[in-house]
PDB file of C-alpha atoms in Angstrom:
ATOM      1  CA  UNK A   1      -0.087  -0.140  -0.028  1.00  0.00           C
ATOM      2  CA  UNK A   2       1.426   3.256  -1.075  1.00  0.00           C
ATOM      3  CA  UNK A   3       0.867   6.166   1.301  1.00  0.00           C
ATOM      4  CA  UNK A   4       1.843   9.867   1.255  1.00  0.00           C
ATOM      5  CA  UNK A   5       2.389  12.801   3.873  1.00  0.00           C
ATOM      6  CA  UNK A   6       0.355  15.682   4.630  1.00  0.00           C
ATOM      7  CA  UNK A   7       2.917  17.711   2.550  1.00  0.00           C
ATOM      8  CA  UNK A   8       2.162  15.700  -0.462  1.00  0.00           C
ATOM      9  CA  UNK A   9      -1.581  15.644  -0.080  1.00  0.00           C
ATOM     10  CA  UNK A  10      -1.620  19.424   0.713  1.00  0.00           C
ATOM     11  CA  UNK A  11       0.324  19.824  -2.829  1.00  0.00           C
ATOM     12  CA  UNK A  12      -2.077  17.586  -4.605  1.00  0.00           C
ATOM     13  CA  UNK A  13      -5.180  19.004  -3.091  1.00  0.00           C
ATOM     14  CA  UNK A  14      -4.045  22.690  -3.237  1.00  0.00           C
ATOM     15  CA  UNK A  15      -4.597  23.365   0.331  1.00  0.00           C
ATOM     16  CA  UNK A  16      -2.318  24.004   3.273  1.00  0.00           C
ATOM     17  CA  UNK A  17      -0.824  21.216   5.243  1.00  0.00           C
ATOM     18  CA  UNK A  18      -2.294  22.611   8.554  1.00  0.00           C
ATOM     19  CA  UNK A  19      -5.879  22.113   6.687  1.00  0.00           C
ATOM     20  CA  UNK A  20      -4.911  18.713   5.666  1.00  0.00           C
ATOM     21  CA  UNK A  21      -3.938  17.673   9.226  1.00  0.00           C
ATOM     22  CA  UNK A  22      -7.308  19.233  10.370  1.00  0.00           C
ATOM     23  CA  UNK A  23      -9.252  17.224   8.152  1.00  0.00           C
ATOM     24  CA  UNK A  24      -7.273  13.982   9.161  1.00  0.00           C
ATOM     25  CA  UNK A  25      -7.877  14.985  12.836  1.00  0.00           C
ATOM     26  CA  UNK A  26     -11.642  15.162  12.395  1.00  0.00           C
ATOM     27  CA  UNK A  27     -11.687  11.686  10.484  1.00  0.00           C
ATOM     28  CA  UNK A  28     -12.766  13.345   7.007  1.00  0.00           C
ATOM     29  CA  UNK A  29      -9.862  11.860   5.055  1.00  0.00           C
ATOM     30  CA  UNK A  30     -10.625   8.149   4.291  1.00  0.00           C
ATOM     31  CA  UNK A  31      -7.621   5.721   5.359  1.00  0.00           C
ATOM     32  CA  UNK A  32      -5.787   8.558   6.923  1.00  0.00           C
ATOM     33  CA  UNK A  33      -3.734   6.942  10.172  1.00  0.00           C
ATOM     34  CA  UNK A  34      -1.443   8.238  12.656  1.00  0.00           C
ATOM     35  CA  UNK A  35       2.199   7.040  12.814  1.00  0.00           C
ATOM     36  CA  UNK A  36       3.697   8.447  15.849  1.00  0.00           C
ATOM     37  CA  UNK A  37       3.559  12.113  15.346  1.00  0.00           C
ATOM     38  CA  UNK A  38       2.605  12.523  11.675  1.00  0.00           C
ATOM     39  CA  UNK A  39      -0.401  11.544   9.313  1.00  0.00           C
ATOM     40  CA  UNK A  40      -0.106   9.124   6.315  1.00  0.00           C
ATOM     41  CA  UNK A  41      -2.697   8.901   3.867  1.00  0.00           C
ATOM     42  CA  UNK A  42      -3.313   6.214   1.131  1.00  0.00           C
ATOM     43  CA  UNK A  43      -2.185   7.578  -2.311  1.00  0.00           C
ATOM     44  CA  UNK A  44      -5.159   8.190  -4.483  1.00  0.00           C
ATOM     45  CA  UNK A  45      -7.567   9.064  -1.683  1.00  0.00           C
ATOM     46  CA  UNK A  46      -9.761  11.933  -3.261  1.00  0.00           C
ATOM     47  CA  UNK A  47      -9.767  15.593  -1.423  1.00  0.00           C
ATOM     48  CA  UNK A  48     -12.796  15.667   1.050  1.00  0.00           C
ATOM     49  CA  UNK A  49     -15.793  18.052   0.238  1.00  0.00           C
ATOM     50  CA  UNK A  50     -15.243  21.209   1.679  1.00  0.00           C
ATOM     51  CA  UNK A  51     -18.553  21.797   3.418  1.00  0.00           C
ATOM     52  CA  UNK A  52     -18.059  25.453   3.758  1.00  0.00           C
ATOM     53  CA  UNK A  53     -19.311  26.065   0.339  1.00  0.00           C
ATOM     54  CA  UNK A  54     -22.515  26.407  -1.281  1.00  0.00           C
ATOM     55  CA  UNK A  55     -22.067  23.813  -4.180  1.00  0.00           C
ATOM     56  CA  UNK A  56     -20.640  21.056  -1.018  1.00  0.00           C
ATOM     57  CA  UNK A  57     -23.623  22.053   1.099  1.00  0.00           C
ATOM     58  CA  UNK A  58     -26.075  21.106  -2.029  1.00  0.00           C
ATOM     59  CA  UNK A  59     -24.099  17.677  -2.617  1.00  0.00           C
ATOM     60  CA  UNK A  60     -24.337  16.992   1.157  1.00  0.00           C
ATOM     61  CA  UNK A  61     -28.009  17.707   1.212  1.00  0.00           C
ATOM     62  CA  UNK A  62     -28.525  15.490  -1.769  1.00  0.00           C
ATOM     63  CA  UNK A  63     -26.784  12.285  -0.114  1.00  0.00           C
ATOM     64  CA  UNK A  64     -29.186  12.463   2.878  1.00  0.00           C
TER      65      UNK A  64
END
């Protein structure tokens, strides 16, 4: 299983490393695990939907 770091994920997803850490901590990133003091994420994991936007709220409401 190939893994990527928070820094690699932030580059792929176009968000800050801190935001990726927060998403991992809140359980929003599928398959993210903590190894010691770092988060590792399976490669190919899609960027979680940002629930703060109108578009995301519409998508999340359709899933309910």
